PDB file of C-alpha atoms in Angstrom:
ATOM      1  CA  MET A  10      17.099   0.095  -1.776  1.00  0.00           C
ATOM      2  CA  THR A  11      15.103  -2.995  -2.805  1.00  0.00           C
ATOM      3  CA  SER A  12      12.957  -2.547  -5.888  1.00  0.00           C
ATOM      4  CA  THR A  13       9.409  -4.042  -6.294  1.00  0.00           C
ATOM      5  CA  LYS A  14       7.181  -4.628  -9.292  1.00  0.00           C
ATOM      6  CA  VAL A  15       3.758  -3.322  -9.404  1.00  0.00           C
ATOM      7  CA  GLU A  16       1.067  -4.048 -12.029  1.00  0.00           C
ATOM      8  CA  PHE A  17      -1.345  -1.286 -12.953  1.00  0.00           C
ATOM      9  CA  LEU A  18      -4.433  -1.476 -15.115  1.00  0.00           C
ATOM     10  CA  VAL A  19      -4.448   1.700 -17.295  1.00  0.00           C
ATOM     11  CA  LYS A  20      -7.332   2.531 -19.640  1.00  0.00           C
ATOM     12  CA  MET A  21      -5.434   2.610 -23.029  1.00  0.00           C
ATOM     13  CA  THR A  22      -6.994   2.645 -26.503  1.00  0.00           C
ATOM     14  CA  CYS A  23      -4.042   3.062 -28.926  1.00  0.00           C
ATOM     15  CA  ASN A  24      -0.309   3.318 -29.463  1.00  0.00           C
ATOM     16  CA  SER A  25      -0.615   7.069 -28.691  1.00  0.00           C
ATOM     17  CA  CYS A  26      -1.669   6.172 -25.109  1.00  0.00           C
ATOM     18  CA  VAL A  27       1.399   3.930 -24.830  1.00  0.00           C
ATOM     19  CA  LYS A  28       3.580   6.825 -25.875  1.00  0.00           C
ATOM     20  CA  ASP A  29       1.936   9.069 -23.315  1.00  0.00           C
ATOM     21  CA  ILE A  30       2.762   6.563 -20.580  1.00  0.00           C
ATOM     22  CA  GLU A  31       6.291   6.133 -21.814  1.00  0.00           C
ATOM     23  CA  ASN A  32       6.923   9.828 -21.641  1.00  0.00           C
ATOM     24  CA  SER A  33       5.376  10.216 -18.297  1.00  0.00           C
ATOM     25  CA  LEU A  34       7.724   7.590 -16.903  1.00  0.00           C
ATOM     26  CA  LYS A  35      10.804   8.514 -18.877  1.00  0.00           C
ATOM     27  CA  ASP A  36      13.945   9.459 -16.898  1.00  0.00           C
ATOM     28  CA  VAL A  37      12.087   9.267 -13.552  1.00  0.00           C
ATOM     29  CA  LYS A  38      14.680   8.643 -10.878  1.00  0.00           C
ATOM     30  CA  GLY A  39      13.842   5.392  -9.062  1.00  0.00           C
ATOM     31  CA  ILE A  40      12.193   3.591 -11.927  1.00  0.00           C
ATOM     32  CA  LYS A  41      14.236   0.664 -13.150  1.00  0.00           C
ATOM     33  CA  ASN A  42      12.061  -0.887 -15.738  1.00  0.00           C
ATOM     34  CA  VAL A  43       8.528  -0.409 -17.465  1.00  0.00           C
ATOM     35  CA  ASP A  44       6.638  -3.006 -19.450  1.00  0.00           C
ATOM     36  CA  ILE A  45       3.491  -1.751 -21.197  1.00  0.00           C
ATOM     37  CA  ASN A  46       0.890  -4.173 -22.670  1.00  0.00           C
ATOM     38  CA  LEU A  47      -1.647  -2.323 -24.799  1.00  0.00           C
ATOM     39  CA  ALA A  48      -3.860  -5.401 -25.413  1.00  0.00           C
ATOM     40  CA  ASN A  49      -4.107  -6.201 -21.772  1.00  0.00           C
ATOM     41  CA  GLY A  50      -4.186  -2.597 -20.630  1.00  0.00           C
ATOM     42  CA  SER A  51      -1.292  -3.554 -18.269  1.00  0.00           C
ATOM     43  CA  VAL A  52       1.654  -1.363 -17.137  1.00  0.00           C
ATOM     44  CA  VAL A  53       4.172  -3.249 -14.882  1.00  0.00           C
ATOM     45  CA  ILE A  54       6.747  -0.893 -13.225  1.00  0.00           C
ATOM     46  CA  GLU A  55       9.821  -1.958 -11.201  1.00  0.00           C
ATOM     47  CA  SER A  56      10.981   0.771  -8.992  1.00  0.00           C
ATOM     48  CA  ILE A  57      12.010   1.843  -5.490  1.00  0.00           C
ATOM     49  CA  LEU A  58       9.293   4.628  -5.428  1.00  0.00           C
ATOM     50  CA  PRO A  59       6.153   4.624  -3.322  1.00  0.00           C
ATOM     51  CA  ILE A  60       3.214   3.117  -5.187  1.00  0.00           C
ATOM     52  CA  LEU A  61       1.186   6.308  -4.945  1.00  0.00           C
ATOM     53  CA  ASP A  62       3.941   8.156  -6.655  1.00  0.00           C
ATOM     54  CA  LEU A  63       3.804   5.792  -9.641  1.00  0.00           C
ATOM     55  CA  GLN A  64       0.076   5.909  -9.728  1.00  0.00           C
ATOM     56  CA  LYS A  65       0.071   9.803  -9.803  1.00  0.00           C
ATOM     57  CA  LYS A  66       2.606   9.694 -12.738  1.00  0.00           C
ATOM     58  CA  LEU A  67       0.277   7.426 -14.715  1.00  0.00           C
ATOM     59  CA  GLU A  68      -2.782   9.513 -13.878  1.00  0.00           C
ATOM     60  CA  ALA A  69      -1.004  12.663 -15.075  1.00  0.00           C
ATOM     61  CA  THR A  70      -1.529  11.304 -18.622  1.00  0.00           C
ATOM     62  CA  GLY A  71      -5.335  11.812 -18.072  1.00  0.00           C
ATOM     63  CA  LYS A  72      -6.026   8.138 -18.147  1.00  0.00           C
ATOM     64  CA  GLN A  73      -7.826   6.041 -15.554  1.00  0.00           C
ATOM     65  CA  VAL A  74      -5.516   3.812 -13.360  1.00  0.00           C
ATOM     66  CA  ALA A  75      -6.065   1.049 -10.917  1.00  0.00           C
ATOM     67  CA  ILE A  76      -3.436  -1.021  -9.004  1.00  0.00           C
ATOM     68  CA  LYS A  77      -3.843  -4.684 -10.008  1.00  0.00           C
ATOM     69  CA  GLY A  78      -1.152  -6.735  -8.418  1.00  0.00           C
ATOM     70  CA  TYR A  79       2.404  -7.043  -6.939  1.00  0.00           C
ATOM     71  CA  ASP A  80       5.387  -9.165  -7.409  1.00  0.00           C
ATOM     72  CA  GLY A  81       5.841 -11.521  -4.462  1.00  0.00           C
ATOM     73  CA  THR A  82       3.421 -12.221  -1.560  1.00  0.00           C
ATOM     74  CA  ALA A  83       1.416  -8.974  -1.068  1.00  0.00           C
ATOM     75  CA  ALA A  84      -1.166  -7.687   1.328  1.00  0.00           C
ATOM     76  CA  VAL A  85      -3.186  -4.521   1.929  1.00  0.00           C
ATOM     77  CA  SER A  86      -4.630  -2.820   4.983  1.00  0.00           C
ATOM     78  CA  ILE A  87      -7.462  -0.346   4.398  1.00  0.00           C
ATOM     79  CA  LEU A  88      -7.705   1.969   7.443  1.00  0.00           C
ATOM     80  CA  GLU A  89     -11.372   2.108   7.829  1.00  0.00           C
ATOM     81  CA  VAL A  90     -11.786   1.996  11.617  1.00  0.00           C
ATOM     82  CA  GLY A  91     -10.889   4.681  14.139  1.00  0.00           C
ATOM     83  CA  GLU A  92     -11.099   8.411  14.008  1.00  0.00           C
ATOM     84  CA  LYS A  93     -13.569   9.249  11.256  1.00  0.00           C
ATOM     85  CA  ASN A  94     -11.380  11.800   9.492  1.00  0.00           C
ATOM     86  CA  VAL A  95      -8.362   9.383   9.128  1.00  0.00           C
ATOM     87  CA  GLN A  96      -8.335   7.372   6.036  1.00  0.00           C
ATOM     88  CA  GLY A  97      -5.508   5.525   4.231  1.00  0.00           C
ATOM     89  CA  VAL A  98      -4.132   2.419   2.577  1.00  0.00           C
ATOM     90  CA  VAL A  99      -1.041   0.550   3.649  1.00  0.00           C
ATOM     91  CA  ARG A 100       0.419  -2.106   1.334  1.00  0.00           C
ATOM     92  CA  PHE A 101       2.879  -4.865   2.082  1.00  0.00           C
ATOM     93  CA  VAL A 102       5.035  -6.766  -0.403  1.00  0.00           C
ATOM     94  CA  GLN A 103       7.513  -9.524   0.555  1.00  0.00           C
ATOM     95  CA  ALA A 104      10.111  -8.400  -1.898  1.00  0.00           C
ATOM     96  CA  SER A 105      12.753 -11.103  -0.775  1.00  0.00           C
ATOM     97  CA  PRO A 106      12.885 -13.573   2.063  1.00  0.00           C
ATOM     98  CA  ASP A 107      14.640 -10.950   4.297  1.00  0.00           C
ATOM     99  CA  THR A 108      12.779  -7.694   3.048  1.00  0.00           C
ATOM    100  CA  CYS A 109       9.239  -6.622   3.457  1.00  0.00           C
ATOM    101  CA  ILE A 110       8.361  -3.372   1.802  1.00  0.00           C
ATOM    102  CA  ILE A 111       5.683  -1.451   3.733  1.00  0.00           C
ATOM    103  CA  ASP A 112       4.150   1.362   1.639  1.00  0.00           C
ATOM    104  CA  GLY A 113       1.507   3.681   2.879  1.00  0.00           C
ATOM    105  CA  THR A 114      -0.605   6.877   2.289  1.00  0.00           C
ATOM    106  CA  ILE A 115      -2.673   8.225   5.224  1.00  0.00           C
ATOM    107  CA  ASP A 116      -4.748  11.396   5.416  1.00  0.00           C
ATOM    108  CA  GLY A 117      -6.594  13.136   8.286  1.00  0.00           C
ATOM    109  CA  LEU A 118      -3.892  12.755  10.815  1.00  0.00           C
ATOM    110  CA  LYS A 119      -2.863  15.372  13.306  1.00  0.00           C
ATOM    111  CA  PRO A 120       0.473  16.880  12.279  1.00  0.00           C
ATOM    112  CA  GLY A 121       3.467  15.316  14.067  1.00  0.00           C
ATOM    113  CA  LYS A 122       5.010  11.924  14.694  1.00  0.00           C
ATOM    114  CA  HIS A 123       2.945   8.605  14.766  1.00  0.00           C
ATOM    115  CA  ASN A 124       3.801   5.056  15.637  1.00  0.00           C
ATOM    116  CA  ILE A 125       2.832   2.338  13.132  1.00  0.00           C
ATOM    117  CA  SER A 126       2.634  -1.233  14.335  1.00  0.00           C
ATOM    118  CA  ILE A 127       1.201  -4.710  13.510  1.00  0.00           C
ATOM    119  CA  HIS A 128      -1.109  -6.155  16.177  1.00  0.00           C
ATOM    120  CA  GLU A 129      -1.990  -9.735  17.179  1.00  0.00           C
ATOM    121  CA  CYS A 130      -5.641  -9.879  16.067  1.00  0.00           C
ATOM    122  CA  GLY A 131      -7.521  -9.132  12.843  1.00  0.00           C
ATOM    123  CA  ASP A 132     -10.609  -8.288  15.026  1.00  0.00           C
ATOM    124  CA  ILE A 133     -12.060  -4.781  14.510  1.00  0.00           C
ATOM    125  CA  SER A 134     -15.451  -5.660  15.679  1.00  0.00           C
ATOM    126  CA  LYS A 135     -14.986  -3.212  18.726  1.00  0.00           C
ATOM    127  CA  GLY A 136     -12.942  -0.823  16.701  1.00  0.00           C
ATOM    128  CA  CYS A 137      -9.250  -0.521  17.342  1.00  0.00           C
ATOM    129  CA  THR A 138      -9.663  -1.763  20.987  1.00  0.00           C
ATOM    130  CA  SER A 139      -9.994  -5.470  19.948  1.00  0.00           C
ATOM    131  CA  VAL A 140      -6.858  -5.839  17.844  1.00  0.00           C
ATOM    132  CA  GLY A 141      -4.702  -7.075  20.774  1.00  0.00           C
ATOM    133  CA  LYS A 142      -1.248  -6.223  21.652  1.00  0.00           C
ATOM    134  CA  VAL A 143       1.601  -5.477  19.313  1.00  0.00           C
ATOM    135  CA  PHE A 144       2.439  -8.742  17.598  1.00  0.00           C
ATOM    136  CA  ASN A 145       5.637 -10.249  19.118  1.00  0.00           C
ATOM    137  CA  PRO A 146       6.114 -14.087  18.543  1.00  0.00           C
ATOM    138  CA  GLU A 147       7.750 -16.033  21.335  1.00  0.00           C
ATOM    139  CA  ASN A 148      10.560 -17.002  19.047  1.00  0.00           C
ATOM    140  CA  ASN A 149      11.390 -13.437  18.265  1.00  0.00           C
ATOM    141  CA  THR A 150      15.141 -12.914  19.094  1.00  0.00           C
ATOM    142  CA  LYS A 151      15.483  -9.499  17.535  1.00  0.00           C
ATOM    143  CA  LYS A 152      16.211  -6.372  19.741  1.00  0.00           C
ATOM    144  CA  ARG A 153      12.962  -4.813  18.456  1.00  0.00           C
ATOM    145  CA  ILE A 154       9.472  -5.933  19.286  1.00  0.00           C
ATOM    146  CA  TYR A 155       8.449  -7.662  16.042  1.00  0.00           C
ATOM    147  CA  GLY A 156       5.428  -5.638  15.277  1.00  0.00           C
ATOM    148  CA  ASN A 157       6.837  -2.169  16.133  1.00  0.00           C
ATOM    149  CA  ILE A 158       7.460  -1.070  12.562  1.00  0.00           C
ATOM    150  CA  GLY A 159       8.561   2.522  13.182  1.00  0.00           C
ATOM    151  CA  ILE A 160       7.670   6.122  13.227  1.00  0.00           C
ATOM    152  CA  ILE A 161       6.087   8.241  10.452  1.00  0.00           C
ATOM    153  CA  THR A 162       5.488  11.989  10.329  1.00  0.00           C
ATOM    154  CA  ALA A 163       2.243  13.579   9.292  1.00  0.00           C
ATOM    155  CA  GLU A 164       2.621  17.112   7.498  1.00  0.00           C
ATOM    156  CA  ARG A 165       0.635  20.191   8.493  1.00  0.00           C
ATOM    157  CA  ASN A 166      -2.221  19.125   6.197  1.00  0.00           C
ATOM    158  CA  GLY A 167      -2.498  15.838   8.012  1.00  0.00           C
ATOM    159  CA  HIS A 168      -1.027  13.785   5.083  1.00  0.00           C
ATOM    160  CA  ALA A 169       1.677  11.132   5.497  1.00  0.00           C
ATOM    161  CA  GLU A 170       3.372   8.969   2.905  1.00  0.00           C
ATOM    162  CA  PHE A 171       5.975   6.392   3.675  1.00  0.00           C
ATOM    163  CA  ARG A 172       7.941   3.489   2.227  1.00  0.00           C
ATOM    164  CA  LEU A 173       9.838   1.296   4.639  1.00  0.00           C
ATOM    165  CA  GLU A 174      12.136  -1.814   4.191  1.00  0.00           C
ATOM    166  CA  ASP A 175      11.735  -4.035   7.136  1.00  0.00           C
ATOM    167  CA  ASN A 176      14.050  -6.982   7.674  1.00  0.00           C
ATOM    168  CA  ILE A 177      12.131  -8.421  10.623  1.00  0.00           C
ATOM    169  CA  VAL A 178       8.559  -8.607   9.461  1.00  0.00           C
ATOM    170  CA  LYS A 179       7.552 -11.726   7.413  1.00  0.00           C
ATOM    171  CA  LEU A 180       4.319 -11.004   5.623  1.00  0.00           C
ATOM    172  CA  SER A 181       3.187 -14.689   5.830  1.00  0.00           C
ATOM    173  CA  GLU A 182       3.098 -14.282   9.648  1.00  0.00           C
ATOM    174  CA  CYS A 183       1.128 -10.921   9.541  1.00  0.00           C
ATOM    175  CA  ILE A 184      -1.707 -11.606   7.038  1.00  0.00           C
ATOM    176  CA  GLY A 185      -4.914 -11.711   9.123  1.00  0.00           C
ATOM    177  CA  ARG A 186      -3.649  -9.402  11.794  1.00  0.00           C
ATOM    178  CA  SER A 187      -4.042  -5.719  12.056  1.00  0.00           C
ATOM    179  CA  PHE A 188      -2.137  -2.551  11.209  1.00  0.00           C
ATOM    180  CA  VAL A 189      -2.461   0.249  13.715  1.00  0.00           C
ATOM    181  CA  ILE A 190      -1.331   3.803  13.806  1.00  0.00           C
ATOM    182  CA  ASN A 191      -1.279   6.032  16.889  1.00  0.00           C
ATOM    183  CA  MET A 192       0.105   9.482  17.714  1.00  0.00           C
ATOM    184  CA  GLN A 193       3.376   9.163  19.566  1.00  0.00           C
ATOM    185  CA  ASP A 194       2.503  11.346  22.506  1.00  0.00           C
ATOM    186  CA  GLN A 195      -0.972   9.782  23.193  1.00  0.00           C
ATOM    187  CA  LYS A 196       0.270   6.782  25.186  1.00  0.00           C
ATOM    188  CA  GLY A 197      -0.479   4.262  22.477  1.00  0.00           C
ATOM    189  CA  THR A 198      -4.223   5.265  21.913  1.00  0.00           C
ATOM    190  CA  PRO A 199      -4.971   4.019  18.348  1.00  0.00           C
ATOM    191  CA  VAL A 200      -5.890   6.608  15.768  1.00  0.00           C
ATOM    192  CA  ALA A 201      -6.911   4.185  13.045  1.00  0.00           C
ATOM    193  CA  CYS A 202      -6.561   0.557  12.187  1.00  0.00           C
ATOM    194  CA  GLY A 203      -7.395  -2.125   9.498  1.00  0.00           C
ATOM    195  CA  ILE A 204      -7.056  -5.717   8.884  1.00  0.00           C
ATOM    196  CA  ILE A 205      -3.979  -6.932   6.854  1.00  0.00           C
ATOM    197  CA  ALA A 206      -5.564  -9.003   4.002  1.00  0.00           C
ATOM    198  CA  ARG A 207      -3.901 -10.748   1.246  1.00  0.00           C
ATOM    199  CA  SER A 208      -3.948  -9.142  -2.226  1.00  0.00           C
ATOM    200  CA  ALA A 209      -3.246 -10.239  -5.713  1.00  0.00           C
ATOM    201  CA  GLY A 210       0.268 -11.081  -6.874  1.00  0.00           C
ATOM    202  CA  LEU A 211       1.675 -10.097 -10.286  1.00  0.00           C
ATOM    203  CA  PHE A 212      -0.571 -11.162 -13.141  1.00  0.00           C
ATOM    204  CA  GLN A 213      -2.877 -13.073 -10.637  1.00  0.00           C
ATOM    205  CA  ASN A 214      -5.869 -10.665 -10.917  1.00  0.00           C
ATOM    206  CA  PRO A 215      -7.656 -11.043 -14.259  1.00  0.00           C
ATOM    207  CA  LYS A 216     -10.892  -9.596 -13.019  1.00  0.00           C
ATOM    208  CA  THR A 217     -12.109  -6.375 -14.663  1.00  0.00           C
ATOM    209  CA  VAL A 218     -15.880  -6.941 -14.172  1.00  0.00           C
ATOM    210  CA  CYS A 219     -17.715  -7.808 -10.944  1.00  0.00           C
ATOM    211  CA  ALA A 220     -19.739 -10.967 -11.545  1.00  0.00           C
ATOM    212  CA  CYS A 221     -22.386 -10.036  -8.945  1.00  0.00           C
ATOM    213  CA  ASP A 222     -23.574  -6.748 -10.353  1.00  0.00           C
ATOM    214  CA  GLY A 223     -21.531  -6.118 -13.640  1.00  0.00           C
ATOM    215  CA  THR A 224     -19.575  -3.154 -12.193  1.00  0.00           C
ATOM    216  CA  THR A 225     -16.308  -2.582 -14.090  1.00  0.00           C
ATOM    217  CA  ILE A 226     -13.102  -1.754 -12.483  1.00  0.00           C
ATOM    218  CA  TRP A 227     -13.368   1.687 -14.086  1.00  0.00           C
ATOM    219  CA  ASP A 228     -16.717   2.259 -12.380  1.00  0.00           C
ATOM    220  CA  GLU A 229     -15.149   1.397  -9.074  1.00  0.00           C
ATOM    221  CA  VAL A 230     -12.087   3.673  -9.681  1.00  0.00           C
ATOM    222  CA  SER A 231     -14.405   6.604 -10.273  1.00  0.00           C
ATOM    223  CA  LYS A 232     -16.242   6.256  -6.922  1.00  0.00           C
ATOM    224  CA  PRO A 233     -15.206   8.790  -4.251  1.00  0.00           C
ATOM    225  CA  ASN A 234     -12.685   7.142  -1.935  1.00  0.00           C
ATOM    226  CA  SER A 235     -12.428   3.998  -3.968  1.00  0.00           C
ATOM    227  CA  LYS A 236      -9.916   1.471  -2.720  1.00  0.00           C
ATOM    228  CA  SER A 237      -8.607   1.150  -6.207  1.00  0.00           C
ATOM    229  CA  SER A 238      -7.784   4.813  -6.419  1.00  0.00           C
ATOM    230  CA  LEU A 239      -6.422   5.452  -2.934  1.00  0.00           C
TER     231      LEU A 239
END
């Protein structure tokens, strides 16, 4: 499997905090390398694990954690349109020219199988009805329709986590379009959708305070359903 690097901002105050983080990540299968910078409050993890799993490992130390950046071209889709109970975050990282990692966590789904896809338009002004058709460029010569990413399964509690390696999707062609999820047996009716927006690369996001209102990233993380903590 292809590994990716993710930079987390972790609220650390001393070397004891560093030790706590080292212990929480020690001997975890799927983690290839960890780089902790106490001065910057930065933890960079190279792994093949879902990003949420890594975040939970860090949060298990009792410290506040926020995702700060990714290695390579990266994007995120916040599922904020559709059925009101469905919420989630889907992250995209172009890990290599031929591999796009698609990593998601979605809650509020009906148990069972769901299709996930990339659609032509980043227009959610009319909900999920204005995102257009499944994205399929004219020059696509693959057997699969370009934007048909695959099928995921929601558990009995409506929760779904997934990490897919896709060798057809090129993230540069998908930024500004929409990510859509629909239940497999509902004839393609969207359950939720969100615009695919570019996100910060590794070490490209120095901001910890919002210039407009002075809100710190830790204030943001502590909000219910914060995008930094999903």
